[in-house]
CSV table of C-alpha atoms in Angstrom, one decimal:
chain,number,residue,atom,x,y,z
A,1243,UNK,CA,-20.0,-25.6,-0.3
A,1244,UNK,CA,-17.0,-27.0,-1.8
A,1245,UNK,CA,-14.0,-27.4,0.5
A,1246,UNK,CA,-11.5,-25.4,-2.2
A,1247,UNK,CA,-14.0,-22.9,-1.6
A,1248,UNK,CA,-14.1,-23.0,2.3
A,1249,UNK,CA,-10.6,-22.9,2.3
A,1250,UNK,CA,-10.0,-19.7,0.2
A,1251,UNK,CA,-13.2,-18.2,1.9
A,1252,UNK,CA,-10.8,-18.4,5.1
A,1253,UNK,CA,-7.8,-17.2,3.7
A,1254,UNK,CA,-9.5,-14.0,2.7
A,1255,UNK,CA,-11.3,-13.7,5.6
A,1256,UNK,CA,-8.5,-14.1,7.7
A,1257,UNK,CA,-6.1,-11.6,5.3
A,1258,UNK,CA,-9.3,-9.3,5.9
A,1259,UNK,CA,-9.9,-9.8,9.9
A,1260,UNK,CA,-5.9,-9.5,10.3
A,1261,UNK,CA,-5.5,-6.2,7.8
A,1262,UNK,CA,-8.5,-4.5,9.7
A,1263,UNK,CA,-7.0,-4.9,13.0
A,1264,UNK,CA,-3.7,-3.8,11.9
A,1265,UNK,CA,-5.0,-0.7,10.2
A,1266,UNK,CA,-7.3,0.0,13.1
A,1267,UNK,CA,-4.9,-0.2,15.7
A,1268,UNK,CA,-2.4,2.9,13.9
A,1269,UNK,CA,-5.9,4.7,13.6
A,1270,UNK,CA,-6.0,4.2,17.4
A,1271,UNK,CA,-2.4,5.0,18.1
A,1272,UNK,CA,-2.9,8.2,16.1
A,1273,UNK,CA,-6.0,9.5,18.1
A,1274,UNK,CA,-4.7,8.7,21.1
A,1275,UNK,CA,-1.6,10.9,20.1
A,1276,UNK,CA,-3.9,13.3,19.5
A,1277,UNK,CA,-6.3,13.6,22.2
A,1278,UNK,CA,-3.3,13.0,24.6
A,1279,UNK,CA,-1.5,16.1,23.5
A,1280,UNK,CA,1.5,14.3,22.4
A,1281,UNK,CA,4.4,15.3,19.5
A,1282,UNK,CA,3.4,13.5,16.3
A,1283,UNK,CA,6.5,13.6,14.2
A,1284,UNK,CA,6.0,14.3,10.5
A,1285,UNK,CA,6.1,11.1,8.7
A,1286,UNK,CA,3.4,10.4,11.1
A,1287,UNK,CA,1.1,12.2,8.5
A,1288,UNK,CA,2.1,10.2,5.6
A,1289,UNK,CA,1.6,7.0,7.6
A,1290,UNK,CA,-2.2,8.1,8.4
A,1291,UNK,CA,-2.8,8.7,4.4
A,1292,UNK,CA,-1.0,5.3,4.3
A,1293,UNK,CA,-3.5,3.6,6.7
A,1294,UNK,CA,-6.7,5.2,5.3
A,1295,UNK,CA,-5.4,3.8,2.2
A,1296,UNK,CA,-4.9,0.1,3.0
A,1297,UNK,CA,-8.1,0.4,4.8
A,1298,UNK,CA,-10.1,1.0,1.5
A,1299,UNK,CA,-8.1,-1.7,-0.2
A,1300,UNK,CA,-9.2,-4.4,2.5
A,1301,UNK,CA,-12.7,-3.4,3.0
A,1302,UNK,CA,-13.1,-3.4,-1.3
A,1303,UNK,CA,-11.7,-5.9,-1.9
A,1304,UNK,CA,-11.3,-8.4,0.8
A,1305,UNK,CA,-15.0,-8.5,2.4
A,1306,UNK,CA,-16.3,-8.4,-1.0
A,1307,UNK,CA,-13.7,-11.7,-2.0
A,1308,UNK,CA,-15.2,-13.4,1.1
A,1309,UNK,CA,-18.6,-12.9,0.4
A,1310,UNK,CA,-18.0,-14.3,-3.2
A,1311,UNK,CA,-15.7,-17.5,-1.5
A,1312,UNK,CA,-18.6,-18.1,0.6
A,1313,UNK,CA,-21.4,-18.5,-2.3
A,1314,UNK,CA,-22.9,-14.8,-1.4
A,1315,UNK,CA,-22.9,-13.3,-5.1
A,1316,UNK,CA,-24.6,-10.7,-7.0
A,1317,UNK,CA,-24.7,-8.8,-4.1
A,1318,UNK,CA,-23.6,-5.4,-6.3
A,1319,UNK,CA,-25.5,-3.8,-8.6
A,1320,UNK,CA,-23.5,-1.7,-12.2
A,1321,UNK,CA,-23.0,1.2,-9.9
A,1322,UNK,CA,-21.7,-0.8,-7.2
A,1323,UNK,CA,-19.3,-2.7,-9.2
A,1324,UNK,CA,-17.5,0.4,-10.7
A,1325,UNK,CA,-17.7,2.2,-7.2
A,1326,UNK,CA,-15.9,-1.1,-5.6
A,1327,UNK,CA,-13.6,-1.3,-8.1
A,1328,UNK,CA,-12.6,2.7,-8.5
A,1329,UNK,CA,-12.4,2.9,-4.5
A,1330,UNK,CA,-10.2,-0.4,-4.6
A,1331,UNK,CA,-7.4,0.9,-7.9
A,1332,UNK,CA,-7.2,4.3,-5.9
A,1333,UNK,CA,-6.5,3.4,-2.4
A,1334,UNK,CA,-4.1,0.4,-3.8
A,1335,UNK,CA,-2.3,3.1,-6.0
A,1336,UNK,CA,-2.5,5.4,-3.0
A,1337,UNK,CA,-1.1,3.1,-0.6
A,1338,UNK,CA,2.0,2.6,-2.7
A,1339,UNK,CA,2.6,6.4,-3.9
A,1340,UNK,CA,2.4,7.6,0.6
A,1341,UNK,CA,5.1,4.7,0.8
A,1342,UNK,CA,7.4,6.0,-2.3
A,1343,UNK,CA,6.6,9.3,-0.3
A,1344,UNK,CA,7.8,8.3,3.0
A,1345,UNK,CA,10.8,6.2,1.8
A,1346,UNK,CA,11.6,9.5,0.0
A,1347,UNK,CA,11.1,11.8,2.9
A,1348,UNK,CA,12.7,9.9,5.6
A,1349,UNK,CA,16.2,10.7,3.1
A,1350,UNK,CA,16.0,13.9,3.4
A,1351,UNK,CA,15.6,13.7,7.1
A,1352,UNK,CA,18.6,11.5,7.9
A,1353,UNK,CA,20.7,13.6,5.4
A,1354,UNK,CA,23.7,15.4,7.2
A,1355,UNK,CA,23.1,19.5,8.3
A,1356,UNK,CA,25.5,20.4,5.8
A,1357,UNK,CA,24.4,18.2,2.8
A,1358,UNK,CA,22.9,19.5,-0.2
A,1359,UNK,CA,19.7,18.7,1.2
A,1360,UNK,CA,19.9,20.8,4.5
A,1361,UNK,CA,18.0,23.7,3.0
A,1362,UNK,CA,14.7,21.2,2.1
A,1363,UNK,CA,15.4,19.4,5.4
A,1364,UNK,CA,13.9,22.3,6.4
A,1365,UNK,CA,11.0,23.0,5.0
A,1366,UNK,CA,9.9,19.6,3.9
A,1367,UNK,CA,7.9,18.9,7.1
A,1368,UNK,CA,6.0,21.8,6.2
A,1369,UNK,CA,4.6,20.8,2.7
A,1370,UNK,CA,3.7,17.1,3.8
A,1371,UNK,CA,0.1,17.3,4.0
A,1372,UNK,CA,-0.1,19.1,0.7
A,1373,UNK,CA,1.8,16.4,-0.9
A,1374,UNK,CA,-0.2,13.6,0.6
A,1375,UNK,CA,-3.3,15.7,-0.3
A,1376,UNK,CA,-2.1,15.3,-4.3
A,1377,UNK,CA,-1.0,11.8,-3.9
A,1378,UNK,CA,-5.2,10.9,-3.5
A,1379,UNK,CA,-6.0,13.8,-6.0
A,1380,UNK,CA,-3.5,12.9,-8.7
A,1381,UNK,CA,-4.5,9.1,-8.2
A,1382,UNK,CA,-7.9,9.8,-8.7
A,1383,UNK,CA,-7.3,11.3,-11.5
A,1384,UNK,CA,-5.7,8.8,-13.3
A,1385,UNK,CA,-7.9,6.0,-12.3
A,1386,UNK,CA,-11.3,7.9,-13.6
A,1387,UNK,CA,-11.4,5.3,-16.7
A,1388,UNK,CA,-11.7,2.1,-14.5
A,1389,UNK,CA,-15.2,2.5,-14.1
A,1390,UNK,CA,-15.8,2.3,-17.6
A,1391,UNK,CA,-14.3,-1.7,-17.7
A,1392,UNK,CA,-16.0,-2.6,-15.0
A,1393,UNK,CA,-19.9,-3.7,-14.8
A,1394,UNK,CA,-22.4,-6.1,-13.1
A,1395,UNK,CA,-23.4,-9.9,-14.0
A,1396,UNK,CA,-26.5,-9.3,-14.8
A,1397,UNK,CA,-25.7,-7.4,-17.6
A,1398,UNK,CA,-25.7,-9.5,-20.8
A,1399,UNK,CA,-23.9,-7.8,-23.2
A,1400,UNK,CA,-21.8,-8.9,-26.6
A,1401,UNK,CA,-18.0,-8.6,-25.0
A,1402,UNK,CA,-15.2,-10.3,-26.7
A,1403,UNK,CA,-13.1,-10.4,-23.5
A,1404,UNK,CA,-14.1,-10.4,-20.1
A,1405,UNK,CA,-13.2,-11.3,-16.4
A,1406,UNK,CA,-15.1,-13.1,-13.7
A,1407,UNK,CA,-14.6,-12.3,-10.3
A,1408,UNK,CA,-17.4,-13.9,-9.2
A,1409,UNK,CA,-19.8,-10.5,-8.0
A,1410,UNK,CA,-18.7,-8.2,-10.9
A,1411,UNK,CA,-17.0,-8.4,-14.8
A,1412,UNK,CA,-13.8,-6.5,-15.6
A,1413,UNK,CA,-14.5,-6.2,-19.8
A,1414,UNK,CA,-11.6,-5.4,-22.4
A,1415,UNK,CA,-12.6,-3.3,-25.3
A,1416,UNK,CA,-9.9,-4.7,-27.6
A,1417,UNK,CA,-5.9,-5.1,-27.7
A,1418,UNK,CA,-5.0,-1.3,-27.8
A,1419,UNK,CA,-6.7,-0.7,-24.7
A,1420,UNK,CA,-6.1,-3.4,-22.3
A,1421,UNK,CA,-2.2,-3.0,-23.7
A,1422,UNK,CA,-2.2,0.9,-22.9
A,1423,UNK,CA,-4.0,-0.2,-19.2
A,1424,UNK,CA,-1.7,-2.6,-18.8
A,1425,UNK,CA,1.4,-0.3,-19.1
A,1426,UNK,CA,-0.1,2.6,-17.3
A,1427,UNK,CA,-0.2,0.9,-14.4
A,1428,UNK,CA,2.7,-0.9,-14.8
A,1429,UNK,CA,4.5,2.7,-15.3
A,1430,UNK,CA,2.8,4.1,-12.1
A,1431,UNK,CA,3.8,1.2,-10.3
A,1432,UNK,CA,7.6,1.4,-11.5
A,1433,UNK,CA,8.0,4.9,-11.5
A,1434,UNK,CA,7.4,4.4,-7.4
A,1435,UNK,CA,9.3,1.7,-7.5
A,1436,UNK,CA,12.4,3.3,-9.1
A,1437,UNK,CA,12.4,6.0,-6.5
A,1438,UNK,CA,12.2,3.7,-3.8
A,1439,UNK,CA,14.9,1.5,-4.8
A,1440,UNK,CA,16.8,4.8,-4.8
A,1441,UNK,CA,15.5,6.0,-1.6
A,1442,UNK,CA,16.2,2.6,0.0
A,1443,UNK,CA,19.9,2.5,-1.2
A,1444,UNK,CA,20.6,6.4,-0.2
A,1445,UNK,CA,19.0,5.6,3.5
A,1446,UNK,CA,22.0,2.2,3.6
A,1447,UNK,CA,24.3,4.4,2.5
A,1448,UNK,CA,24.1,7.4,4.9
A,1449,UNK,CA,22.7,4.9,8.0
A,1450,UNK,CA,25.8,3.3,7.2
A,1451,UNK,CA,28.1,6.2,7.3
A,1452,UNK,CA,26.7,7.7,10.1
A,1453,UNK,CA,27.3,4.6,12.3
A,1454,UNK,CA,30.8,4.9,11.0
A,1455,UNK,CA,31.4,8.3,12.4
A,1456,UNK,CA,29.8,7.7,15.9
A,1457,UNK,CA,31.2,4.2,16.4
A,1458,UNK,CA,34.2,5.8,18.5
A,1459,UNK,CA,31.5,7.2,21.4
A,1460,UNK,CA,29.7,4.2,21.6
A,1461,UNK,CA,33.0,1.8,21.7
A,1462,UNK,CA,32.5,1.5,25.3
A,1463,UNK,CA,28.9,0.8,25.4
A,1464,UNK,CA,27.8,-2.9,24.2
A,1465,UNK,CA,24.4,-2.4,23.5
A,1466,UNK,CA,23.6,1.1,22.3
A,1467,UNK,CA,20.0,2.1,21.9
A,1468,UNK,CA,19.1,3.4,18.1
A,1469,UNK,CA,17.6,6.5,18.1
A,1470,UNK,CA,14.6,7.5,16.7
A,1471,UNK,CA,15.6,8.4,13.5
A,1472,UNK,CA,17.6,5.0,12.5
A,1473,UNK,CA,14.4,2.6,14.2
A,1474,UNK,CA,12.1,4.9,11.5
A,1475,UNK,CA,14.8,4.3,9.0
A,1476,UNK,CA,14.4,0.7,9.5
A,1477,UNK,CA,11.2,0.7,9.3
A,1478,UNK,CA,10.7,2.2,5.9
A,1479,UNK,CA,13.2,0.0,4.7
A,1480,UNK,CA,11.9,-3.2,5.8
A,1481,UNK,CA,8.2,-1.5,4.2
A,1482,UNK,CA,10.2,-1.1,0.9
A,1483,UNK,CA,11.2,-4.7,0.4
A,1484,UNK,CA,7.9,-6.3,1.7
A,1485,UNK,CA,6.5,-3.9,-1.2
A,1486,UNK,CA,9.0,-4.5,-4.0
A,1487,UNK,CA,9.0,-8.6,-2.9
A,1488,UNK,CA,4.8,-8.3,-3.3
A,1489,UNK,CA,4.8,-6.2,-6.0
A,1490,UNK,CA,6.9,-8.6,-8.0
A,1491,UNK,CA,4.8,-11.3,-8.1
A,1492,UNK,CA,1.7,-9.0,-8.3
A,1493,UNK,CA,3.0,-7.6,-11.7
A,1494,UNK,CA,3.4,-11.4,-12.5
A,1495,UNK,CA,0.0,-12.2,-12.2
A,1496,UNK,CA,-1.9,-9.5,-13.0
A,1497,UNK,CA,0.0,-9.9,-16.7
A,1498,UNK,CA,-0.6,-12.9,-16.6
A,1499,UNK,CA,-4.9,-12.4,-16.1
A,1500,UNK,CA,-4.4,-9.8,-18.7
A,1501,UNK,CA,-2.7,-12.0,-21.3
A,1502,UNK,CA,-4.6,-15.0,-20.7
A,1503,UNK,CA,-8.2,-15.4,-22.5
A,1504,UNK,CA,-10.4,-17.3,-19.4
A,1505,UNK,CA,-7.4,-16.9,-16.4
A,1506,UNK,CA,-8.7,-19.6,-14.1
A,1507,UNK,CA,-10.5,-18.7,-11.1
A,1508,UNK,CA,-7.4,-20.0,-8.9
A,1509,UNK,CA,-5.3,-17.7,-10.7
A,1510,UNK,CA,-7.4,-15.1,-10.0
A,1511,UNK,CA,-7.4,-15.9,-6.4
A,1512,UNK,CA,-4.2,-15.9,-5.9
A,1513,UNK,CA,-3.6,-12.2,-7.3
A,1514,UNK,CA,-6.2,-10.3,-5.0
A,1515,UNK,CA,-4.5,-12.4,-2.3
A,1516,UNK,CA,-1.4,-10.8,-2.7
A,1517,UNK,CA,-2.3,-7.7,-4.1
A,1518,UNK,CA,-4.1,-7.2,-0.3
A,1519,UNK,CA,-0.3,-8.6,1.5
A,1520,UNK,CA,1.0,-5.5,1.6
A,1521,UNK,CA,-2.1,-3.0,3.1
A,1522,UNK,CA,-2.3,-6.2,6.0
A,1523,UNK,CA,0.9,-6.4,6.5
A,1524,UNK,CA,2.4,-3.0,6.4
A,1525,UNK,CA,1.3,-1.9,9.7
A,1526,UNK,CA,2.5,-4.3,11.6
A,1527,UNK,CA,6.0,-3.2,10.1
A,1528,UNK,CA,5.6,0.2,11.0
A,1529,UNK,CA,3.9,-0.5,14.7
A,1530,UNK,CA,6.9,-2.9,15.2
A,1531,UNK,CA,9.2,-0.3,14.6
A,1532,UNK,CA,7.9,2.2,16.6
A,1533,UNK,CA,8.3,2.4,20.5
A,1534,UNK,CA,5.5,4.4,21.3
A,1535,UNK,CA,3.5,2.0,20.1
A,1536,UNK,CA,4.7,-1.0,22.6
A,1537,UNK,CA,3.2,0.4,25.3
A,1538,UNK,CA,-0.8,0.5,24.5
A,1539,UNK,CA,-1.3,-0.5,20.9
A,1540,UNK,CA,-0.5,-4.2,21.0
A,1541,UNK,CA,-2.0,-4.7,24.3
């Protein structure tokens, strides 16, 4: 084995090993929430969607990368390919429409009583699960054609343009429909970014003004605790820019393997290794952020 190839077997199997436990460990803060008896707060329902999502990411994508670094291939037949790749598109697109969903809900909780959004304030812990529910359904929905551009090496077929990722091909069936693949997810990925831009900005704004109307009761004290809102709060926001920051130079390359003719296998590399930053990383953010975590889930 070639030591370019040792070295990104290790990467993604270290990306892999480290997103697993991560993802794992809010499964196991969850249940033991659960079987406890304890409160779970509402966002604590988008988080779960959030988690099973980045789990299908990392186990589609990253053990199958790692096999392929370490010289296992054609270890999938047609129908595996287009599973792997369908289960990989809708918990990626997934993962990013729970955070756009939490970003957007955790507004509308911080919002004053007597905003304009006090009436939904109310009632938007109730319709949660339904939402997250149509997050996978609508998801699935629009990712039903990927299986079509997707099938096994073995297959020896006449295609113009295709992609190598070592176990499977992605194929193009011409300009029009790589462009209008190309700008569909481009246009599901900025749609959830615009909002949480916007989300992010409103939650600066009122965290912001809210300190500035309690700062008189806390002039005496020199180390205030943050309540549980405002650590959630910070939470989501420091989710937000991890996303928009890896989702930058995601969109980057993943025009860039569309554009290019033969993308080289580094290139290629490269993009599934930060395309799978933010389902590792993610929650460790949230577990950070979150007290009741401190005491059993990182031990």
């Amino acid at each position: 084995m070639a030591t370019r190839d040792l070295v990104i077997g290790m990467m993604f199997l270290l990306q892999t090993v480290f997103g697993i436990l991560g993802n794992f460990s809010l499964v196991y803060h969850f249940l033991f929430l659960y079987f406890t008896g304890r409160r779970f707060r509402p966002a604590d329902l988008i988080v779960s969607h959030m988690t099973l999502a980045n789990l299908l990411v990392i186990f589609s994508k990253g053990v199958s990368e790692t096999m392929t670094a370490f010289g296992l291939k054609l270890f999938l037949n047609d129908i595996g390919c287009k599973l792997l790749f369908y289960v990989h598109r809708v918990g990626r697109d997934v993962s990013i429409g729970t955070t756009c969903l939490l970003s957007v809900f955790q507004v509308i909780v911080i919002s004053p009583r007597d905003s304009r959004w006090a009436e939904l304030k109310v009632k938007c812990p109730q319709y949660i699960g339904t939402c997250s529910i149509l997050c996978w359904i609508l998801n699935m929905m629009l990712n039903i054609l990927v299986p079509f551009h997707i099938t096994e090496k073995r297959i020896k077929a006449n295609i113009t343009k295709k992609m190598d990722y070592g176990y499977c091909y992605t194929v193009f069936y011409g300009k029009i429909t790589e462009s209008l693949s190309l700008l569909l997810v481009l246009f599901h990925d900025g749609f959830c970014l615009v909002l949480m831009v916007w989300a992010s900005c409103s939650m600066v704004f009122k965290l912001h003004s809210h300190k500035q109307k309690v700062q008189h009761i806390h002039r005496n004290n020199l180390s205030p605790r943050s309540s549980p809102e405002t650590r959630a709060t910070q939470s989501i926001l420091v989710l937000v820019c991890t996303f928009v920051s890896l989702w930058t130079l995601s969109s980057v390359f993943h025009i860039c393997l569309t554009v290019f003719n033969n993308p080289s296998l580094r290139l290629k590399n490269i993009s599934t290794l930060i395309t799978a930053c933010f389902p590792t990383v993610s929650p460790y953010i949230t577990m950070s952020h979150d007290s009741r975590v401190a005491g059993f889930c990182f031990v």
